[in-house]
Every structure is written in C-alpha cells, then in structure tokens.
C-alpha cells in the first residue's frame, strides 16, 4: 500500500539554525499538509498546500516557517531560525481529492529536537 | 468548528469487542465523521469514516446515531496492537485549508492480555 515517507526520522539542531524536514507524499495525491505534536500534547495543524500555494496556515506557522514542493515528489517544511519551542514531532500528510470524505494519509513523522 | 467529545481513556481485554463513543451534538448535515488512531511513536492513521449510514471496513465498524449527534467506533476483537489514541474528527466541506483536521485529545485505549 502506498505510504507517506518522511526524512529524517530524528533531527537534532542547535537553536537559531535552519532546518528542513522532508516528505514524499503518496504519488497521485494533490493536497499536502504539515502538522506538529509537542510531546504529550495534541496534534496541531500547521499548513495546507495545493497547486504550489499555501491554502491555509495556522497561527503557529509564522514568518520563520515556509513550505515548498521543489519537484514532483518532495514536500518540505523549513524553519529558518529554530527556537527551543519548535521541538516537536512534525507530521506530513496528503490526500487525493479535496472533498471532505477523503482521508488524509500521514507519515510517521520527524522528531525535531532543538538544543 | 464543530467539536467532538470523547472519553479520555478506556480499557479492554484482548479478543473482546471495544466500543469507543464520540459525541458531536453540533454536527451539521454535510459533516463527515472520521476516525483516526495514533499508535505509540507513529503518525495518525486513518481508520474509517461515514456520513449517515453505518460503515464497515477491515479495521473496524462505525455506527452512527440516527440523529448523527453521536457515533461509536467498534473494534470487533481487540488485539494488543490496537492500543492507541483514537480520534473522532469532523470533516466538513467548504472548510478552509482543504479539510484540515482538528485533533482533540482523543481516547487512549489500553488493551490487556
């Protein structure tokens, strides 16, 4: 069964450094998402992306965050200058169609640790 | 955003059925009811969804109340691998962000051997 893959599984970065989290969505999917989950807390929506544009972003997704689909297969989340509070699990998700009946398919996440 | 209410935790014994309830009293007519689960150290995993009728798939069954204000996820025979946090989420058309998912705290299911 096709799946969403995320790399790396664990990223350790010094505060203030830039980090790029990578995702390969399911190949025929067109809608892409990033979520994050701080340890012990809820999964939180960050951003949705379609047709090379952000369709919605949450309050968490400030100017330090950006997303990109640099080619036909990858979807990336960049944090320009990391802060301690960015430490979390980051999940990428994708879906094939926009209608509300379609489920999102998630990767297993990247654990980001900021030192 | 329409909200759902779930118990914080439930327990079950292996091989027994499990009924996980969800209340969504403010659901509107076009909202789909989705269930996801999150196993330890993994991303959320789609389980099942429905609109009005009960639904079955290889993982579970979804029973939807006639007034749609509540639903129940049914695991017919719990296994140790079913120990996870289960999320009941409403997905509504015309929402922003191409149906972004709003996760609550979910129900943490413990399965005992």
mmCIF file with all atom_site columns, C-alpha atoms in Angstrom:
data_model
loop_
_atom_site.group_PDB
_atom_site.id
_atom_site.type_symbol
_atom_site.label_atom_id
_atom_site.label_alt_id
_atom_site.label_comp_id
_atom_site.label_asym_id
_atom_site.label_entity_id
_atom_site.label_seq_id
_atom_site.pdbx_PDB_ins_code
_atom_site.Cartn_x
_atom_site.Cartn_y
_atom_site.Cartn_z
_atom_site.occupancy
_atom_site.B_iso_or_equiv
_atom_site.pdbx_formal_charge
_atom_site.auth_seq_id
_atom_site.auth_comp_id
_atom_site.auth_asym_id
_atom_site.auth_atom_id
_atom_site.pdbx_PDB_model_num
ATOM 1   C CA . UNK A 1 1   ? 0.000   0.000   0.000  1.00 0.00 ? 1   UNK A CA 1
ATOM 2   C CA . UNK A 1 2   ? 1.399   3.444   -0.893 1.00 0.00 ? 2   UNK A CA 1
ATOM 3   C CA . UNK A 1 3   ? 2.557   5.493   2.055  1.00 0.00 ? 3   UNK A CA 1
ATOM 4   C CA . UNK A 1 4   ? 3.849   8.911   3.005  1.00 0.00 ? 4   UNK A CA 1
ATOM 5   C CA . UNK A 1 5   ? 7.528   8.864   3.881  1.00 0.00 ? 5   UNK A CA 1
ATOM 6   C CA . UNK A 1 6   ? 9.364   11.421  5.995  1.00 0.00 ? 6   UNK A CA 1
ATOM 7   C CA . UNK A 1 7   ? 13.051  12.044  6.480  1.00 0.00 ? 7   UNK A CA 1
ATOM 8   C CA . UNK A 1 8   ? 14.951  12.234  8.709  1.00 0.00 ? 8   UNK A CA 1
ATOM 9   C CA . UNK A 1 9   ? 13.221  10.310  11.476 1.00 0.00 ? 9   UNK A CA 1
ATOM 10  C CA . UNK A 1 10  ? 15.099  12.375  14.069 1.00 0.00 ? 10  UNK A CA 1
ATOM 11  C CA . UNK A 1 11  ? 16.773  15.751  13.615 1.00 0.00 ? 11  UNK A CA 1
ATOM 12  C CA . UNK A 1 12  ? 18.860  17.435  16.295 1.00 0.00 ? 12  UNK A CA 1
ATOM 13  C CA . UNK A 1 13  ? 19.659  21.096  15.669 1.00 0.00 ? 13  UNK A CA 1
ATOM 14  C CA . UNK A 1 14  ? 21.166  23.982  17.576 1.00 0.00 ? 14  UNK A CA 1
ATOM 15  C CA . UNK A 1 15  ? 18.830  26.859  18.394 1.00 0.00 ? 15  UNK A CA 1
ATOM 16  C CA . UNK A 1 16  ? 18.960  29.531  15.714 1.00 0.00 ? 16  UNK A CA 1
ATOM 17  C CA . UNK A 1 17  ? 19.890  27.130  12.948 1.00 0.00 ? 17  UNK A CA 1
ATOM 18  C CA . UNK A 1 18  ? 17.798  26.430  9.878  1.00 0.00 ? 18  UNK A CA 1
ATOM 19  C CA . UNK A 1 19  ? 16.212  23.023  9.479  1.00 0.00 ? 19  UNK A CA 1
ATOM 20  C CA . UNK A 1 20  ? 14.438  21.384  6.532  1.00 0.00 ? 20  UNK A CA 1
ATOM 21  C CA . UNK A 1 21  ? 12.063  18.493  7.070  1.00 0.00 ? 21  UNK A CA 1
ATOM 22  C CA . UNK A 1 22  ? 11.329  16.384  4.032  1.00 0.00 ? 22  UNK A CA 1
ATOM 23  C CA . UNK A 1 23  ? 8.267   14.441  2.969  1.00 0.00 ? 23  UNK A CA 1
ATOM 24  C CA . UNK A 1 24  ? 7.398   12.320  -0.023 1.00 0.00 ? 24  UNK A CA 1
ATOM 25  C CA . UNK A 1 25  ? 3.590   12.246  -0.287 1.00 0.00 ? 25  UNK A CA 1
ATOM 26  C CA . UNK A 1 26  ? 1.671   9.466   -1.999 1.00 0.00 ? 26  UNK A CA 1
ATOM 27  C CA . UNK A 1 27  ? 2.339   9.840   -5.707 1.00 0.00 ? 27  UNK A CA 1
ATOM 28  C CA . UNK A 1 28  ? -1.102  10.727  -7.070 1.00 0.00 ? 28  UNK A CA 1
ATOM 29  C CA . UNK A 1 29  ? -2.066  12.991  -4.183 1.00 0.00 ? 29  UNK A CA 1
ATOM 30  C CA . UNK A 1 30  ? -2.514  16.692  -4.760 1.00 0.00 ? 30  UNK A CA 1
ATOM 31  C CA . UNK A 1 31  ? -3.196  18.151  -1.308 1.00 0.00 ? 31  UNK A CA 1
ATOM 32  C CA . UNK A 1 32  ? -0.466  18.348  1.291  1.00 0.00 ? 32  UNK A CA 1
ATOM 33  C CA . UNK A 1 33  ? -0.340  19.220  4.962  1.00 0.00 ? 33  UNK A CA 1
ATOM 34  C CA . UNK A 1 34  ? 2.036   19.677  7.865  1.00 0.00 ? 34  UNK A CA 1
ATOM 35  C CA . UNK A 1 35  ? 1.046   19.082  11.469 1.00 0.00 ? 35  UNK A CA 1
ATOM 36  C CA . UNK A 1 36  ? 3.083   19.096  14.634 1.00 0.00 ? 36  UNK A CA 1
ATOM 37  C CA . UNK A 1 37  ? 2.732   17.442  18.028 1.00 0.00 ? 37  UNK A CA 1
ATOM 38  C CA . UNK A 1 38  ? 4.615   18.717  21.031 1.00 0.00 ? 38  UNK A CA 1
ATOM 39  C CA . UNK A 1 39  ? 5.383   15.890  23.467 1.00 0.00 ? 39  UNK A CA 1
ATOM 40  C CA . UNK A 1 40  ? 2.277   14.969  25.442 1.00 0.00 ? 40  UNK A CA 1
ATOM 41  C CA . UNK A 1 41  ? 0.023   17.414  23.587 1.00 0.00 ? 41  UNK A CA 1
ATOM 42  C CA . UNK A 1 42  ? -2.495  17.350  20.750 1.00 0.00 ? 42  UNK A CA 1
ATOM 43  C CA . UNK A 1 43  ? -1.690  17.102  17.064 1.00 0.00 ? 43  UNK A CA 1
ATOM 44  C CA . UNK A 1 44  ? -1.876  20.667  15.696 1.00 0.00 ? 44  UNK A CA 1
ATOM 45  C CA . UNK A 1 45  ? -2.468  21.811  12.115 1.00 0.00 ? 45  UNK A CA 1
ATOM 46  C CA . UNK A 1 46  ? 0.292   23.982  10.659 1.00 0.00 ? 46  UNK A CA 1
ATOM 47  C CA . UNK A 1 47  ? -0.347  24.473  6.963  1.00 0.00 ? 47  UNK A CA 1
ATOM 48  C CA . UNK A 1 48  ? -2.120  23.114  3.908  1.00 0.00 ? 48  UNK A CA 1
ATOM 49  C CA . UNK A 1 49  ? -0.773  23.343  0.367  1.00 0.00 ? 49  UNK A CA 1
ATOM 50  C CA . UNK A 1 50  ? -2.232  22.825  -3.089 1.00 0.00 ? 50  UNK A CA 1
ATOM 51  C CA . UNK A 1 51  ? -1.181  23.773  -6.584 1.00 0.00 ? 51  UNK A CA 1
ATOM 52  C CA . UNK A 1 52  ? 2.070   25.274  -5.304 1.00 0.00 ? 52  UNK A CA 1
ATOM 53  C CA . UNK A 1 53  ? 0.304   27.621  -2.964 1.00 0.00 ? 53  UNK A CA 1
ATOM 54  C CA . UNK A 1 54  ? -0.491  27.726  0.734  1.00 0.00 ? 54  UNK A CA 1
ATOM 55  C CA . UNK A 1 55  ? -4.250  27.431  1.144  1.00 0.00 ? 55  UNK A CA 1
ATOM 56  C CA . UNK A 1 56  ? -4.354  27.959  4.892  1.00 0.00 ? 56  UNK A CA 1
ATOM 57  C CA . UNK A 1 57  ? -1.907  28.343  7.736  1.00 0.00 ? 57  UNK A CA 1
ATOM 58  C CA . UNK A 1 58  ? -2.353  28.381  11.472 1.00 0.00 ? 58  UNK A CA 1
ATOM 59  C CA . UNK A 1 59  ? -1.109  30.977  13.941 1.00 0.00 ? 59  UNK A CA 1
ATOM 60  C CA . UNK A 1 60  ? 1.845   28.713  14.673 1.00 0.00 ? 60  UNK A CA 1
ATOM 61  C CA . UNK A 1 61  ? 3.030   28.999  11.075 1.00 0.00 ? 61  UNK A CA 1
ATOM 62  C CA . UNK A 1 62  ? 4.735   32.364  11.344 1.00 0.00 ? 62  UNK A CA 1
ATOM 63  C CA . UNK A 1 63  ? 7.390   34.002  9.155  1.00 0.00 ? 63  UNK A CA 1
ATOM 64  C CA . UNK A 1 64  ? 10.009  31.540  10.356 1.00 0.00 ? 64  UNK A CA 1
ATOM 65  C CA . UNK A 1 65  ? 8.186   28.709  8.595  1.00 0.00 ? 65  UNK A CA 1
ATOM 66  C CA . UNK A 1 66  ? 7.932   28.025  4.889  1.00 0.00 ? 66  UNK A CA 1
ATOM 67  C CA . UNK A 1 67  ? 6.839   25.131  2.699  1.00 0.00 ? 67  UNK A CA 1
ATOM 68  C CA . UNK A 1 68  ? 7.856   24.153  -0.771 1.00 0.00 ? 68  UNK A CA 1
ATOM 69  C CA . UNK A 1 69  ? 7.250   21.481  -3.352 1.00 0.00 ? 69  UNK A CA 1
ATOM 70  C CA . UNK A 1 70  ? 10.593  21.709  -5.157 1.00 0.00 ? 70  UNK A CA 1
ATOM 71  C CA . UNK A 1 71  ? 9.872   18.905  -7.591 1.00 0.00 ? 71  UNK A CA 1
ATOM 72  C CA . UNK A 1 72  ? 7.123   16.454  -8.436 1.00 0.00 ? 72  UNK A CA 1
ATOM 73  C CA . UNK A 1 73  ? 7.679   14.242  -5.445 1.00 0.00 ? 73  UNK A CA 1
ATOM 74  C CA . UNK A 1 74  ? 9.005   16.126  -2.407 1.00 0.00 ? 74  UNK A CA 1
ATOM 75  C CA . UNK A 1 75  ? 7.216   18.450  0.001  1.00 0.00 ? 75  UNK A CA 1
ATOM 76  C CA . UNK A 1 76  ? 9.374   20.289  2.507  1.00 0.00 ? 76  UNK A CA 1
ATOM 77  C CA . UNK A 1 77  ? 8.917   22.295  5.682  1.00 0.00 ? 77  UNK A CA 1
ATOM 78  C CA . UNK A 1 78  ? 11.650  24.798  6.506  1.00 0.00 ? 78  UNK A CA 1
ATOM 79  C CA . UNK A 1 79  ? 12.144  26.517  9.818  1.00 0.00 ? 79  UNK A CA 1
ATOM 80  C CA . UNK A 1 80  ? 14.502  29.418  9.241  1.00 0.00 ? 80  UNK A CA 1
ATOM 81  C CA . UNK A 1 81  ? 15.765  30.098  12.748 1.00 0.00 ? 81  UNK A CA 1
ATOM 82  C CA . UNK A 1 82  ? 14.770  27.398  15.173 1.00 0.00 ? 82  UNK A CA 1
ATOM 83  C CA . UNK A 1 83  ? 13.661  28.058  18.747 1.00 0.00 ? 83  UNK A CA 1
ATOM 84  C CA . UNK A 1 84  ? 13.549  25.734  21.711 1.00 0.00 ? 84  UNK A CA 1
ATOM 85  C CA . UNK A 1 85  ? 9.746   25.641  21.483 1.00 0.00 ? 85  UNK A CA 1
ATOM 86  C CA . UNK A 1 86  ? 9.955   24.223  17.948 1.00 0.00 ? 86  UNK A CA 1
ATOM 87  C CA . UNK A 1 87  ? 10.941  20.887  19.478 1.00 0.00 ? 87  UNK A CA 1
ATOM 88  C CA . UNK A 1 88  ? 8.146   18.505  18.476 1.00 0.00 ? 88  UNK A CA 1
ATOM 89  C CA . UNK A 1 89  ? 7.104   15.694  16.172 1.00 0.00 ? 89  UNK A CA 1
ATOM 90  C CA . UNK A 1 90  ? 6.294   17.008  12.712 1.00 0.00 ? 90  UNK A CA 1
ATOM 91  C CA . UNK A 1 91  ? 3.900   15.014  10.556 1.00 0.00 ? 91  UNK A CA 1
ATOM 92  C CA . UNK A 1 92  ? 3.339   15.346  6.842  1.00 0.00 ? 92  UNK A CA 1
ATOM 93  C CA . UNK A 1 93  ? 0.034   14.251  5.332  1.00 0.00 ? 93  UNK A CA 1
ATOM 94  C CA . UNK A 1 94  ? -1.501  14.073  1.877  1.00 0.00 ? 94  UNK A CA 1
ATOM 95  C CA . UNK A 1 95  ? -4.826  13.345  0.264  1.00 0.00 ? 95  UNK A CA 1
ATOM 96  C CA . UNK A 1 96  ? -6.008  12.700  -3.252 1.00 0.00 ? 96  UNK A CA 1
ATOM 97  C CA . UNK A 1 97  ? -9.059  14.914  -3.522 1.00 0.00 ? 97  UNK A CA 1
ATOM 98  C CA . UNK A 1 98  ? -10.350 17.893  -1.670 1.00 0.00 ? 98  UNK A CA 1
ATOM 99  C CA . UNK A 1 99  ? -13.769 16.577  -0.691 1.00 0.00 ? 99  UNK A CA 1
ATOM 100 C CA . UNK A 1 100 ? -14.470 16.060  2.976  1.00 0.00 ? 100 UNK A CA 1
ATOM 101 C CA . UNK A 1 101 ? -14.966 12.320  2.620  1.00 0.00 ? 101 UNK A CA 1
ATOM 102 C CA . UNK A 1 102 ? -11.358 11.705  1.632  1.00 0.00 ? 102 UNK A CA 1
ATOM 103 C CA . UNK A 1 103 ? -8.985  10.710  4.430  1.00 0.00 ? 103 UNK A CA 1
ATOM 104 C CA . UNK A 1 104 ? -5.554  12.147  4.936  1.00 0.00 ? 104 UNK A CA 1
ATOM 105 C CA . UNK A 1 105 ? -2.602  9.789   4.943  1.00 0.00 ? 105 UNK A CA 1
ATOM 106 C CA . UNK A 1 106 ? 0.153   10.563  7.414  1.00 0.00 ? 106 UNK A CA 1
ATOM 107 C CA . UNK A 1 107 ? 3.828   9.784   7.579  1.00 0.00 ? 107 UNK A CA 1
ATOM 108 C CA . UNK A 1 108 ? 5.468   8.553   10.758 1.00 0.00 ? 108 UNK A CA 1
ATOM 109 C CA . UNK A 1 109 ? 6.943   11.941  11.450 1.00 0.00 ? 109 UNK A CA 1
ATOM 110 C CA . UNK A 1 110 ? 10.241  13.643  12.115 1.00 0.00 ? 110 UNK A CA 1
ATOM 111 C CA . UNK A 1 111 ? 11.227  14.199  15.715 1.00 0.00 ? 111 UNK A CA 1
ATOM 112 C CA . UNK A 1 112 ? 12.846  17.639  15.874 1.00 0.00 ? 112 UNK A CA 1
ATOM 113 C CA . UNK A 1 113 ? 14.984  18.350  18.925 1.00 0.00 ? 113 UNK A CA 1
ATOM 114 C CA . UNK A 1 114 ? 16.310  21.868  19.387 1.00 0.00 ? 114 UNK A CA 1
ATOM 115 C CA . UNK A 1 115 ? 19.261  22.260  21.736 1.00 0.00 ? 115 UNK A CA 1
ATOM 116 C CA . UNK B 2 1   ? -15.528 24.451  14.025 1.00 0.00 ? 1   UNK B CA 1
ATOM 117 C CA . UNK B 2 2   ? -17.819 21.630  15.084 1.00 0.00 ? 2   UNK B CA 1
ATOM 118 C CA . UNK B 2 3   ? -16.409 19.848  18.114 1.00 0.00 ? 3   UNK B CA 1
ATOM 119 C CA . UNK B 2 4   ? -16.355 16.283  19.328 1.00 0.00 ? 4   UNK B CA 1
ATOM 120 C CA . UNK B 2 5   ? -16.274 14.884  22.843 1.00 0.00 ? 5   UNK B CA 1
ATOM 121 C CA . UNK B 2 6   ? -14.614 11.595  23.705 1.00 0.00 ? 6   UNK B CA 1
ATOM 122 C CA . UNK B 2 7   ? -13.728 9.848   26.975 1.00 0.00 ? 7   UNK B CA 1
ATOM 123 C CA . UNK B 2 8   ? -10.102 10.375  27.956 1.00 0.00 ? 8   UNK B CA 1
ATOM 124 C CA . UNK B 2 9   ? -9.357  6.693   28.310 1.00 0.00 ? 9   UNK B CA 1
ATOM 125 C CA . UNK B 2 10  ? -10.830 3.207   28.008 1.00 0.00 ? 10  UNK B CA 1
ATOM 126 C CA . UNK B 2 11  ? -9.604  -0.274  28.722 1.00 0.00 ? 11  UNK B CA 1
ATOM 127 C CA . UNK B 2 12  ? -10.279 -3.596  27.102 1.00 0.00 ? 12  UNK B CA 1
ATOM 128 C CA . UNK B 2 13  ? -9.121  -7.174  27.235 1.00 0.00 ? 13  UNK B CA 1
ATOM 129 C CA . UNK B 2 14  ? -7.579  -8.855  24.257 1.00 0.00 ? 14  UNK B CA 1
ATOM 130 C CA . UNK B 2 15  ? -10.031 -10.657 21.953 1.00 0.00 ? 15  UNK B CA 1
ATOM 131 C CA . UNK B 2 16  ? -13.006 -8.695  23.330 1.00 0.00 ? 16  UNK B CA 1
ATOM 132 C CA . UNK B 2 17  ? -15.038 -6.105  21.407 1.00 0.00 ? 17  UNK B CA 1
ATOM 133 C CA . UNK B 2 18  ? -14.430 -2.441  22.116 1.00 0.00 ? 18  UNK B CA 1
ATOM 134 C CA . UNK B 2 19  ? -16.931 0.365   21.652 1.00 0.00 ? 19  UNK B CA 1
ATOM 135 C CA . UNK B 2 20  ? -15.398 3.828   21.531 1.00 0.00 ? 20  UNK B CA 1
ATOM 136 C CA . UNK B 2 21  ? -18.003 6.598   21.799 1.00 0.00 ? 21  UNK B CA 1
ATOM 137 C CA . UNK B 2 22  ? -17.940 10.090  20.352 1.00 0.00 ? 22  UNK B CA 1
ATOM 138 C CA . UNK B 2 23  ? -20.421 12.923  20.815 1.00 0.00 ? 23  UNK B CA 1
ATOM 139 C CA . UNK B 2 24  ? -20.790 15.590  18.161 1.00 0.00 ? 24  UNK B CA 1
ATOM 140 C CA . UNK B 2 25  ? -24.025 17.333  19.028 1.00 0.00 ? 25  UNK B CA 1
ATOM 141 C CA . UNK B 2 26  ? -23.332 20.392  16.818 1.00 0.00 ? 26  UNK B CA 1
ATOM 142 C CA . UNK B 2 27  ? -22.679 18.374  13.675 1.00 0.00 ? 27  UNK B CA 1
ATOM 143 C CA . UNK B 2 28  ? -24.184 19.788  10.502 1.00 0.00 ? 28  UNK B CA 1
ATOM 144 C CA . UNK B 2 29  ? -25.784 17.830  7.687  1.00 0.00 ? 29  UNK B CA 1
ATOM 145 C CA . UNK B 2 30  ? -22.747 17.801  5.422  1.00 0.00 ? 30  UNK B CA 1
ATOM 146 C CA . UNK B 2 31  ? -20.088 16.941  8.012  1.00 0.00 ? 31  UNK B CA 1
ATOM 147 C CA . UNK B 2 32  ? -18.334 13.611  7.671  1.00 0.00 ? 32  UNK B CA 1
ATOM 148 C CA . UNK B 2 33  ? -17.332 11.688  10.793 1.00 0.00 ? 33  UNK B CA 1
ATOM 149 C CA . UNK B 2 34  ? -13.755 10.462  10.563 1.00 0.00 ? 34  UNK B CA 1
ATOM 150 C CA . UNK B 2 35  ? -11.827 8.251   12.947 1.00 0.00 ? 35  UNK B CA 1
ATOM 151 C CA . UNK B 2 36  ? -8.066  8.150   13.133 1.00 0.00 ? 36  UNK B CA 1
ATOM 152 C CA . UNK B 2 37  ? -5.783  6.417   15.557 1.00 0.00 ? 37  UNK B CA 1
ATOM 153 C CA . UNK B 2 38  ? -2.219  7.043   16.647 1.00 0.00 ? 38  UNK B CA 1
ATOM 154 C CA . UNK B 2 39  ? -0.102  4.128   17.764 1.00 0.00 ? 39  UNK B CA 1
ATOM 155 C CA . UNK B 2 40  ? 2.878   4.899   20.016 1.00 0.00 ? 40  UNK B CA 1
ATOM 156 C CA . UNK B 2 41  ? 5.670   6.712   18.152 1.00 0.00 ? 41  UNK B CA 1
ATOM 157 C CA . UNK B 2 42  ? 3.734   6.780   14.885 1.00 0.00 ? 42  UNK B CA 1
ATOM 158 C CA . UNK B 2 43  ? 1.741   9.265   12.872 1.00 0.00 ? 43  UNK B CA 1
ATOM 159 C CA . UNK B 2 44  ? -2.061  9.313   12.875 1.00 0.00 ? 44  UNK B CA 1
ATOM 160 C CA . UNK B 2 45  ? -3.601  6.508   10.850 1.00 0.00 ? 45  UNK B CA 1
ATOM 161 C CA . UNK B 2 46  ? -6.967  6.668   9.106  1.00 0.00 ? 46  UNK B CA 1
ATOM 162 C CA . UNK B 2 47  ? -9.416  4.095   10.429 1.00 0.00 ? 47  UNK B CA 1
ATOM 163 C CA . UNK B 2 48  ? -12.872 4.727   8.976  1.00 0.00 ? 48  UNK B CA 1
ATOM 164 C CA . UNK B 2 49  ? -15.351 7.443   8.059  1.00 0.00 ? 49  UNK B CA 1
ATOM 165 C CA . UNK B 2 50  ? -19.067 7.847   7.474  1.00 0.00 ? 50  UNK B CA 1
ATOM 166 C CA . UNK B 2 51  ? -21.802 10.354  6.816  1.00 0.00 ? 51  UNK B CA 1
ATOM 167 C CA . UNK B 2 52  ? -25.155 8.865   7.781  1.00 0.00 ? 52  UNK B CA 1
ATOM 168 C CA . UNK B 2 53  ? -25.092 5.094   7.394  1.00 0.00 ? 53  UNK B CA 1
ATOM 169 C CA . UNK B 2 54  ? -23.130 2.579   9.401  1.00 0.00 ? 54  UNK B CA 1
ATOM 170 C CA . UNK B 2 55  ? -19.874 1.574   7.768  1.00 0.00 ? 55  UNK B CA 1
ATOM 171 C CA . UNK B 2 56  ? -17.613 -1.467  7.930  1.00 0.00 ? 56  UNK B CA 1
ATOM 172 C CA . UNK B 2 57  ? -14.073 -1.988  6.743  1.00 0.00 ? 57  UNK B CA 1
ATOM 173 C CA . UNK B 2 58  ? -11.274 -4.395  7.508  1.00 0.00 ? 58  UNK B CA 1
ATOM 174 C CA . UNK B 2 59  ? -10.172 -2.423  10.551 1.00 0.00 ? 59  UNK B CA 1
ATOM 175 C CA . UNK B 2 60  ? -13.402 -1.502  12.286 1.00 0.00 ? 60  UNK B CA 1
ATOM 176 C CA . UNK B 2 61  ? -17.084 -0.624  12.117 1.00 0.00 ? 61  UNK B CA 1
ATOM 177 C CA . UNK B 2 62  ? -18.652 2.778   12.565 1.00 0.00 ? 62  UNK B CA 1
ATOM 178 C CA . UNK B 2 63  ? -22.127 3.075   13.997 1.00 0.00 ? 63  UNK B CA 1
ATOM 179 C CA . UNK B 2 64  ? -23.757 6.471   13.528 1.00 0.00 ? 64  UNK B CA 1
ATOM 180 C CA . UNK B 2 65  ? -26.792 7.506   15.555 1.00 0.00 ? 65  UNK B CA 1
ATOM 181 C CA . UNK B 2 66  ? -29.916 8.311   13.624 1.00 0.00 ? 66  UNK B CA 1
ATOM 182 C CA . UNK B 2 67  ? -29.749 11.986  14.628 1.00 0.00 ? 67  UNK B CA 1
ATOM 183 C CA . UNK B 2 68  ? -25.977 11.951  13.852 1.00 0.00 ? 68  UNK B CA 1
ATOM 184 C CA . UNK B 2 69  ? -25.176 13.589  17.163 1.00 0.00 ? 69  UNK B CA 1
ATOM 185 C CA . UNK B 2 70  ? -23.061 10.668  18.262 1.00 0.00 ? 70  UNK B CA 1
ATOM 186 C CA . UNK B 2 71  ? -21.136 7.785   16.787 1.00 0.00 ? 71  UNK B CA 1
ATOM 187 C CA . UNK B 2 72  ? -19.326 4.693   18.002 1.00 0.00 ? 72  UNK B CA 1
ATOM 188 C CA . UNK B 2 73  ? -16.193 3.093   16.658 1.00 0.00 ? 73  UNK B CA 1
ATOM 189 C CA . UNK B 2 74  ? -16.339 -0.655  17.098 1.00 0.00 ? 74  UNK B CA 1
ATOM 190 C CA . UNK B 2 75  ? -13.276 -2.875  17.175 1.00 0.00 ? 75  UNK B CA 1
ATOM 191 C CA . UNK B 2 76  ? -14.729 -6.351  16.960 1.00 0.00 ? 76  UNK B CA 1
ATOM 192 C CA . UNK B 2 77  ? -11.840 -8.215  18.602 1.00 0.00 ? 77  UNK B CA 1
ATOM 193 C CA . UNK B 2 78  ? -9.226  -6.055  20.242 1.00 0.00 ? 78  UNK B CA 1
ATOM 194 C CA . UNK B 2 79  ? -5.601  -7.041  19.869 1.00 0.00 ? 79  UNK B CA 1
ATOM 195 C CA . UNK B 2 80  ? -2.566  -5.684  21.684 1.00 0.00 ? 80  UNK B CA 1
ATOM 196 C CA . UNK B 2 81  ? -1.719  -3.790  18.510 1.00 0.00 ? 81  UNK B CA 1
ATOM 197 C CA . UNK B 2 82  ? -4.961  -1.815  18.837 1.00 0.00 ? 82  UNK B CA 1
ATOM 198 C CA . UNK B 2 83  ? -3.623  0.006   21.897 1.00 0.00 ? 83  UNK B CA 1
ATOM 199 C CA . UNK B 2 84  ? -3.534  3.597   20.658 1.00 0.00 ? 84  UNK B CA 1
ATOM 200 C CA . UNK B 2 85  ? -5.132  7.016   20.934 1.00 0.00 ? 85  UNK B CA 1
ATOM 201 C CA . UNK B 2 86  ? -8.336  7.135   18.891 1.00 0.00 ? 86  UNK B CA 1
ATOM 202 C CA . UNK B 2 87  ? -9.528  10.438  17.468 1.00 0.00 ? 87  UNK B CA 1
ATOM 203 C CA . UNK B 2 88  ? -13.051 11.251  16.313 1.00 0.00 ? 88  UNK B CA 1
ATOM 204 C CA . UNK B 2 89  ? -12.878 14.220  13.917 1.00 0.00 ? 89  UNK B CA 1
ATOM 205 C CA . UNK B 2 90  ? -15.497 16.017  11.850 1.00 0.00 ? 90  UNK B CA 1
ATOM 206 C CA . UNK B 2 91  ? -14.544 16.881  8.312  1.00 0.00 ? 91  UNK B CA 1
ATOM 207 C CA . UNK B 2 92  ? -16.745 19.442  6.675  1.00 0.00 ? 92  UNK B CA 1
ATOM 208 C CA . UNK B 2 93  ? -16.966 20.610  3.106  1.00 0.00 ? 93  UNK B CA 1
ATOM 209 C CA . UNK B 2 94  ? -16.020 24.154  2.271  1.00 0.00 ? 94  UNK B CA 1
ATOM 210 C CA . UNK B 2 95  ? -13.773 24.366  5.283  1.00 0.00 ? 95  UNK B CA 1
ATOM 211 C CA . UNK B 2 96  ? -10.572 26.277  4.924  1.00 0.00 ? 96  UNK B CA 1
ATOM 212 C CA . UNK B 2 97  ? -7.324  24.540  4.279  1.00 0.00 ? 97  UNK B CA 1
ATOM 213 C CA . UNK B 2 98  ? -8.817  21.789  2.164  1.00 0.00 ? 98  UNK B CA 1
ATOM 214 C CA . UNK B 2 99  ? -10.333 19.982  5.113  1.00 0.00 ? 99  UNK B CA 1
ATOM 215 C CA . UNK B 2 100 ? -7.589  20.435  7.645  1.00 0.00 ? 100 UNK B CA 1
ATOM 216 C CA . UNK B 2 101 ? -8.035  18.066  10.572 1.00 0.00 ? 101 UNK B CA 1
ATOM 217 C CA . UNK B 2 102 ? -8.655  19.470  14.042 1.00 0.00 ? 102 UNK B CA 1
ATOM 218 C CA . UNK B 2 103 ? -7.474  16.910  16.582 1.00 0.00 ? 103 UNK B CA 1
ATOM 219 C CA . UNK B 2 104 ? -8.774  16.758  20.110 1.00 0.00 ? 104 UNK B CA 1
ATOM 220 C CA . UNK B 2 105 ? -7.218  14.783  22.927 1.00 0.00 ? 105 UNK B CA 1
ATOM 221 C CA . UNK B 2 106 ? -8.841  11.545  21.758 1.00 0.00 ? 106 UNK B CA 1
ATOM 222 C CA . UNK B 2 107 ? -9.449  8.361   23.737 1.00 0.00 ? 107 UNK B CA 1
ATOM 223 C CA . UNK B 2 108 ? -6.434  6.408   24.907 1.00 0.00 ? 108 UNK B CA 1
ATOM 224 C CA . UNK B 2 109 ? -7.285  2.713   24.592 1.00 0.00 ? 109 UNK B CA 1
ATOM 225 C CA . UNK B 2 110 ? -5.365  0.223   26.689 1.00 0.00 ? 110 UNK B CA 1
ATOM 226 C CA . UNK B 2 111 ? -5.643  -3.453  25.746 1.00 0.00 ? 111 UNK B CA 1
ATOM 227 C CA . UNK B 2 112 ? -4.773  -6.044  28.372 1.00 0.00 ? 112 UNK B CA 1
ATOM 228 C CA . UNK B 2 113 ? -3.584  -9.570  27.531 1.00 0.00 ? 113 UNK B CA 1
#
